[in-house]
Short mmCIF file of C-alpha atoms in Angstrom, two decimals:
data_model
loop_
_atom_site.label_atom_id
_atom_site.label_comp_id
_atom_site.label_asym_id
_atom_site.label_seq_id
_atom_site.Cartn_x
_atom_site.Cartn_y
_atom_site.Cartn_z
CA MET H 1 26.02 5.14 -57.70
CA PRO H 2 22.17 4.82 -56.71
CA ARG H 3 20.49 1.44 -57.35
CA PRO H 4 17.83 1.56 -60.09
CA ASP H 5 15.50 -0.45 -58.09
CA ALA H 6 15.42 2.05 -55.07
CA PRO H 7 11.81 3.48 -55.88
CA VAL H 8 10.56 0.04 -55.57
CA SER H 9 10.91 -0.02 -51.75
CA SER H 10 11.93 3.32 -50.43
CA PHE H 11 8.48 5.00 -50.43
CA THR H 12 5.63 3.50 -48.46
CA LEU H 13 3.05 5.99 -49.21
CA GLY H 14 0.34 5.64 -52.08
CA PRO H 15 -0.34 5.09 -54.71
CA ALA H 16 -3.22 7.59 -54.21
CA LEU H 17 -2.17 10.67 -52.19
CA LEU H 18 -5.20 13.10 -51.37
CA PHE H 19 -4.67 16.83 -50.69
CA CYS H 20 -6.79 18.33 -48.03
CA PRO H 21 -6.79 21.98 -46.95
CA GLY H 22 -5.28 22.49 -43.57
CA SER H 23 -7.98 24.99 -42.90
CA ARG H 24 -10.44 22.25 -43.16
CA PRO H 25 -9.75 19.81 -40.22
CA ASP H 26 -13.36 18.68 -40.56
CA ARG H 27 -12.49 16.84 -43.65
CA PHE H 28 -9.20 15.21 -42.28
CA GLY H 29 -10.88 11.94 -41.16
CA LYS H 30 -12.76 11.44 -44.51
CA ALA H 31 -9.44 12.28 -46.40
CA ALA H 32 -7.60 9.71 -44.54
CA GLU H 33 -10.41 7.00 -44.87
CA ARG H 34 -10.59 7.60 -48.58
CA SER H 35 -6.83 7.69 -49.48
CA ASP H 36 -3.50 5.84 -49.11
CA ALA H 37 -1.91 9.09 -47.55
CA VAL H 38 -3.17 12.54 -46.79
CA ILE H 39 -1.36 15.63 -47.92
CA VAL H 40 -2.31 18.47 -45.50
CA ASP H 41 -1.99 21.58 -47.44
CA LEU H 42 -0.62 24.69 -45.65
CA GLU H 43 0.16 26.27 -49.16
CA ASP H 44 -2.23 27.12 -52.11
CA ALA H 45 -5.31 25.93 -50.60
CA VAL H 46 -5.25 27.91 -47.64
CA THR H 47 -5.66 31.72 -47.59
CA THR H 48 -3.06 33.98 -45.72
CA ALA H 49 -5.53 34.84 -42.86
CA GLU H 50 -6.29 31.03 -42.34
CA LYS H 51 -2.67 29.81 -42.38
CA PRO H 52 -2.03 30.04 -38.49
CA ALA H 53 -5.20 28.14 -37.80
CA ALA H 54 -4.15 25.50 -40.39
CA ARG H 55 -0.81 25.13 -39.06
CA ALA H 56 -2.30 24.46 -35.63
CA ALA H 57 -4.74 22.00 -37.11
CA ALA H 58 -2.03 20.09 -38.89
CA VAL H 59 0.13 19.74 -35.60
CA THR H 60 -2.93 18.86 -33.35
CA ALA H 61 -3.81 16.04 -35.90
CA ILE H 62 -0.48 14.52 -36.26
CA THR H 63 0.07 14.66 -32.39
CA GLY H 64 -3.02 12.79 -31.62
CA GLY H 65 -5.99 14.98 -32.38
CA ASP H 66 -8.49 16.32 -29.77
CA ASP H 67 -12.30 16.74 -29.72
CA ASP H 68 -12.51 18.85 -32.64
CA ILE H 69 -9.83 17.66 -34.94
CA PRO H 70 -9.44 13.84 -35.68
CA ALA H 71 -6.06 12.29 -35.53
CA LEU H 72 -3.83 11.54 -38.36
CA ASP H 73 -1.42 8.72 -38.42
CA PRO H 74 2.13 10.62 -38.97
CA ALA H 75 3.29 7.60 -40.94
CA VAL H 76 0.71 8.06 -43.69
CA THR H 77 0.40 11.98 -43.64
CA VAL H 78 2.39 14.64 -45.37
CA VAL H 79 2.16 18.32 -44.65
CA ARG H 80 2.84 20.64 -47.71
CA LEU H 81 4.74 23.65 -46.41
CA ASN H 82 4.63 27.06 -48.00
CA GLY H 83 7.32 28.20 -50.54
CA VAL H 84 10.13 30.09 -49.21
CA SER H 85 9.31 33.35 -51.46
CA PHE H 86 5.95 33.69 -49.67
CA GLY H 87 7.32 34.54 -46.17
CA GLU H 88 5.33 31.84 -44.46
CA LEU H 89 7.86 28.97 -44.47
CA ASP H 90 9.53 29.73 -41.41
CA ALA H 91 6.23 30.00 -39.51
CA ASP H 92 5.33 26.52 -40.88
CA LEU H 93 8.59 25.27 -39.47
CA THR H 94 8.18 26.83 -36.01
CA ALA H 95 4.94 25.22 -35.69
CA LEU H 96 6.08 21.69 -36.76
CA GLU H 97 9.11 21.63 -34.82
CA GLY H 98 9.12 19.05 -32.14
CA SER H 99 6.06 17.44 -33.51
CA PRO H 100 5.96 13.82 -34.99
CA VAL H 101 5.68 14.87 -38.61
CA ARG H 102 7.52 12.20 -40.90
CA HIS H 103 6.87 13.70 -44.22
CA VAL H 104 6.76 17.06 -45.64
CA VAL H 105 6.21 18.51 -49.28
CA VAL H 106 8.50 21.51 -49.80
CA ALA H 107 6.58 23.72 -52.37
CA LYS H 108 8.22 25.41 -55.18
CA ALA H 109 11.47 24.07 -54.23
CA GLU H 110 14.19 25.45 -56.49
CA ASP H 111 17.57 25.09 -54.55
CA LEU H 112 19.38 23.02 -52.03
CA GLY H 113 19.48 26.02 -49.52
CA VAL H 114 15.76 25.65 -48.86
CA LEU H 115 16.08 21.89 -48.36
CA ASP H 116 18.99 22.40 -45.89
CA HIS H 117 16.85 24.84 -44.04
CA VAL H 118 13.61 22.60 -43.70
CA ALA H 119 15.91 19.50 -42.82
CA ALA H 120 17.80 21.58 -40.11
CA ALA H 121 14.23 22.46 -38.68
CA LEU H 122 12.59 19.07 -39.04
CA PRO H 123 15.58 16.44 -38.65
CA ASP H 124 13.29 13.71 -38.28
CA ALA H 125 11.09 14.38 -41.34
CA ARG H 126 11.70 13.00 -44.99
CA LEU H 127 11.26 15.85 -47.62
CA ILE H 128 9.47 15.94 -51.02
CA PRO H 129 10.75 18.67 -53.07
CA GLN H 130 7.89 19.91 -55.30
CA VAL H 131 9.29 21.12 -58.73
CA GLU H 132 6.85 23.88 -59.79
CA SER H 133 9.18 26.41 -61.80
CA PRO H 134 11.61 26.62 -64.52
CA ILE H 135 14.50 26.92 -62.35
CA GLY H 136 13.30 24.02 -60.31
CA VAL H 137 13.27 21.70 -63.31
CA LEU H 138 16.86 22.75 -64.15
CA ASN H 139 17.88 22.07 -60.38
CA ALA H 140 15.76 18.70 -60.21
CA PRO H 141 18.80 16.44 -60.34
CA ALA H 142 20.41 18.39 -57.26
CA LEU H 143 17.26 18.49 -55.50
CA ALA H 144 16.44 14.71 -55.92
CA SER H 145 20.07 14.00 -54.53
CA HIS H 146 19.69 15.71 -51.34
CA PRO H 147 20.29 13.24 -48.44
CA ALA H 148 16.85 14.17 -46.65
CA VAL H 149 14.83 13.67 -49.73
CA GLU H 150 12.53 10.59 -50.09
CA ALA H 151 10.80 11.51 -53.38
CA LEU H 152 10.44 14.13 -55.94
CA PHE H 153 6.99 15.74 -56.93
CA TRP H 154 6.17 18.24 -59.68
CA GLY H 155 3.13 20.55 -60.34
CA THR H 156 1.53 21.93 -63.34
CA GLU H 157 -0.19 25.30 -62.73
CA ASP H 158 2.58 27.32 -61.06
CA MET H 159 5.04 25.85 -63.97
CA ILE H 160 2.98 27.12 -66.81
CA ALA H 161 2.63 30.50 -65.17
CA GLY H 162 6.46 30.46 -64.66
CA LEU H 163 6.96 29.87 -68.12
CA GLY H 164 4.63 32.72 -69.10
CA GLY H 165 1.96 30.40 -70.48
CA THR H 166 -1.92 30.32 -69.82
CA THR H 167 -2.79 26.72 -69.42
CA ALA H 168 -1.03 23.47 -68.96
CA ARG H 169 -3.44 21.48 -70.96
CA THR H 170 -5.01 21.59 -74.17
CA ALA H 171 -8.89 21.61 -74.86
CA ASP H 172 -9.18 17.98 -74.66
CA GLY H 173 -7.44 17.75 -71.31
CA ALA H 174 -4.02 16.54 -72.39
CA TYR H 175 -0.92 18.00 -71.31
CA ARG H 176 0.78 20.50 -73.55
CA SER H 177 4.03 19.28 -75.08
CA VAL H 178 6.27 21.43 -72.86
CA ILE H 179 4.40 20.15 -69.71
CA ARG H 180 5.03 16.44 -70.85
CA HIS H 181 8.68 17.42 -71.31
CA ILE H 182 8.91 18.84 -67.69
CA ARG H 183 6.99 15.78 -66.30
CA HIS H 184 9.58 13.39 -68.06
CA SER H 185 12.42 15.73 -66.94
CA VAL H 186 11.43 15.42 -63.25
CA LEU H 187 10.83 11.46 -63.59
CA ILE H 188 14.48 11.09 -65.08
CA ALA H 189 16.03 13.39 -62.53
CA ALA H 190 14.44 11.37 -59.78
CA GLY H 191 15.41 7.84 -61.42
CA ALA H 192 19.07 9.18 -61.90
CA ALA H 193 19.12 9.88 -57.99
CA GLY H 194 17.58 6.50 -57.14
CA VAL H 195 14.47 8.19 -55.49
CA PRO H 196 10.78 7.72 -56.44
CA ALA H 197 8.71 10.41 -58.37
CA LEU H 198 5.18 11.46 -57.71
CA ASP H 199 2.99 12.37 -60.35
CA ALA H 200 1.04 15.80 -60.27
CA ILE H 201 -2.73 16.30 -59.60
CA ASN H 202 -5.34 16.54 -62.35
CA THR H 203 -7.82 19.36 -61.53
CA GLY H 204 -10.53 17.81 -63.85
CA ILE H 205 -12.59 16.49 -61.08
CA ARG H 206 -15.38 15.07 -63.26
CA ASP H 207 -12.96 13.81 -66.03
CA LEU H 208 -12.35 10.32 -64.63
CA PRO H 209 -11.42 8.70 -67.96
CA ARG H 210 -8.68 11.36 -68.45
CA LEU H 211 -7.58 10.78 -65.01
CA ALA H 212 -7.35 6.91 -65.44
CA ALA H 213 -5.33 7.32 -68.69
CA GLU H 214 -3.02 9.58 -67.21
CA ALA H 215 -2.61 7.46 -63.86
CA GLU H 216 -2.15 4.33 -65.93
CA ASP H 217 0.64 6.13 -67.85
CA ALA H 218 2.29 7.29 -64.66
CA CYS H 219 2.37 3.98 -63.38
CA ALA H 220 3.79 2.46 -66.42
CA SER H 221 6.43 5.16 -66.91
CA GLY H 222 7.69 4.99 -63.25
CA PHE H 223 5.86 7.23 -61.06
CA VAL H 224 5.17 5.46 -57.74
CA ALA H 225 2.00 7.53 -56.85
CA LYS H 226 -0.34 10.18 -58.03
CA ALA H 227 -1.83 12.99 -56.16
CA CYS H 228 -5.49 13.66 -55.99
CA VAL H 229 -7.63 16.78 -55.33
CA HIS H 230 -11.10 15.14 -54.62
CA PRO H 231 -11.75 11.89 -52.75
CA HIS H 232 -13.63 10.34 -55.75
CA GLN H 233 -10.44 10.50 -57.81
CA VAL H 234 -8.80 8.03 -55.35
CA GLU H 235 -10.24 4.77 -56.58
CA THR H 236 -9.58 5.69 -60.29
CA VAL H 237 -5.73 6.14 -59.29
CA ARG H 238 -5.82 2.89 -57.29
CA ARG H 239 -7.24 0.94 -59.95
CA ALA H 240 -4.52 2.14 -62.39
CA TYR H 241 -1.81 1.11 -60.06
CA THR H 242 -3.36 -2.26 -59.38
CA PRO H 243 -1.72 -4.95 -61.38
CA ASP H 244 -4.34 -7.37 -63.13
CA ALA H 245 -4.55 -11.18 -62.17
CA GLY H 246 -2.56 -12.20 -65.15
CA GLU H 247 0.39 -9.74 -64.34
CA VAL H 248 0.39 -10.77 -60.75
CA GLU H 249 0.50 -14.62 -61.77
CA TRP H 250 3.45 -14.11 -64.27
CA ALA H 251 5.34 -12.02 -61.74
CA LYS H 252 4.93 -14.50 -58.83
CA ALA H 253 5.87 -17.43 -61.12
CA LEU H 254 8.86 -15.63 -62.56
CA LEU H 255 10.20 -14.61 -59.08
CA VAL H 256 9.72 -18.35 -57.88
CA ALA H 257 11.68 -19.48 -60.99
CA LEU H 258 14.45 -16.78 -60.18
CA ARG H 259 14.77 -18.20 -56.64
CA GLN H 260 15.08 -21.85 -57.78
CA GLU H 261 17.62 -20.71 -60.48
CA ALA H 262 19.80 -18.40 -58.37
CA GLY H 263 18.79 -19.00 -54.76
CA ALA H 264 16.29 -17.84 -52.12
CA ASP H 265 18.15 -14.52 -51.70
CA ALA H 266 18.87 -13.77 -55.39
CA ASP H 267 18.93 -10.11 -56.17
CA PRO H 268 17.18 -9.36 -59.53
CA LEU H 269 19.84 -6.94 -60.40
CA THR H 270 22.49 -9.63 -60.31
CA VAL H 271 20.80 -12.55 -61.80
CA GLY H 272 21.97 -13.87 -65.16
CA ALA H 273 19.87 -15.00 -67.97
CA PHE H 274 17.74 -17.97 -67.48
CA SER H 275 14.75 -19.74 -69.16
CA PHE H 276 11.30 -19.04 -68.01
CA ARG H 277 8.22 -20.43 -69.80
CA GLY H 278 10.12 -20.97 -73.09
CA GLN H 279 11.74 -17.66 -73.16
CA MET H 280 15.22 -16.20 -72.05
CA VAL H 281 14.86 -13.58 -69.35
CA ASP H 282 17.40 -11.50 -67.69
CA ALA H 283 17.96 -9.07 -64.85
CA PRO H 284 15.79 -6.15 -66.23
CA VAL H 285 12.79 -8.58 -66.63
CA ALA H 286 13.12 -9.97 -63.11
CA LEU H 287 13.05 -6.40 -61.76
CA GLN H 288 9.82 -5.69 -63.79
CA ALA H 289 8.38 -8.74 -61.82
CA GLN H 290 9.65 -7.41 -58.62
CA ARG H 291 7.97 -4.03 -59.35
CA ILE H 292 4.62 -5.52 -60.26
CA MET H 293 4.47 -7.20 -57.04
CA ALA H 294 5.46 -4.18 -55.11
CA ARG H 295 2.38 -2.46 -56.61
CA TYR H 296 0.38 -5.51 -56.01
CA ASP H 297 1.52 -5.29 -52.22
CA ALA H 298 0.74 -1.68 -52.08
CA THR H 299 -2.75 -2.04 -53.50
CA ARG H 300 -4.16 -5.31 -52.57
CA VAL H 301 -5.52 -4.16 -49.31
CA HIS H 302 -8.07 -2.13 -51.39
CA GLN H 303 -9.05 -5.20 -53.44
CA PRO H 304 -12.49 -7.07 -52.89
CA GLY H 305 -11.79 -10.40 -51.17
CA GLU H 306 -8.11 -9.65 -49.98
#
C-alpha cells in the first residue's frame, strides 16, 4: 500500500513548470532561467514540419548544448513526447535513446501499453503520463500505478474536445464543472497510487488573478506543481506555493515539538497525539507541517534575502 506522504519527497521539480516549444531553442535559456523546470514540448506547440528539428534541438540541449543551442540541465528538464495516435512517438523515442533525458511527459496517455513502450525505449527516464481524454481519466489509477511513473499530469483543451464540448472554462475563466470533476479525479488517482499530481496550464496569459487563485487552490488541494505557458506566469505560481512566514514558523515549531515528543527520527505517520501550543495534534497535523516545510524548501531559493 503506498504511503500517503509520497508526494512530499518524491518529486523534485517545480512548483512552476514552464512549457517551451522544442522548435524554439532560442528560448530554452530564458525558460530555464525563469522557471523551476522547463518542459521542452515536441507535441502540440510544434508543427509536423518542425518536429525533426525540435527533436534534434531537445537532444542537443540536454547533452550539453552547442554554439546555437544552450545547454539544459537534464535534472530539471522535461521533454513532452507526442501522443501515440499521431505517429510521431517512435521518432521521438529514437531521437532520445541514449540521451541523458531523465523526465518525459507522455502526452495523451490512455493505457499501460504506451507507458511500457516508452519505458522500454528510455529505461533511465521517469514518466509523467498526461491525462487528456475521457478514457485517460477512467484509466488514471492504472497509469499512476505504473512502476516507471513519477507523477500524473492532466490537460484541459484536448479533454473538453474529447467530451464533445467547446470550451473548458466559463466566460469568467473558471473551470466548467465537468473539468473540475476531471481535475479532482486525476488528483485522487495520483494520491491513491502514492505519486504526485501536476496541475494543468492556464492559457489566460494576462489573467494573473485567475492564475493566482487557481495555483493557490492547486497547492492547497495537493498538486505539487503547476504548468505555465508564459514566463510571466511563473512568479504568480511560485508565490501561490510559497508558505507565508506564519505557516513556516508554525510548521517548524510543530516539527521540533514532534522530535522532542517522539525522538529525532520520528515519522509523522506513526506519531501519536501530543500537546502543541495548548492543542492536541496527531499524525495528520504533523504531516501537514512536513508538507509546508517541503514547499518552503522548494521555493525559498526564490525568496528575497534567502
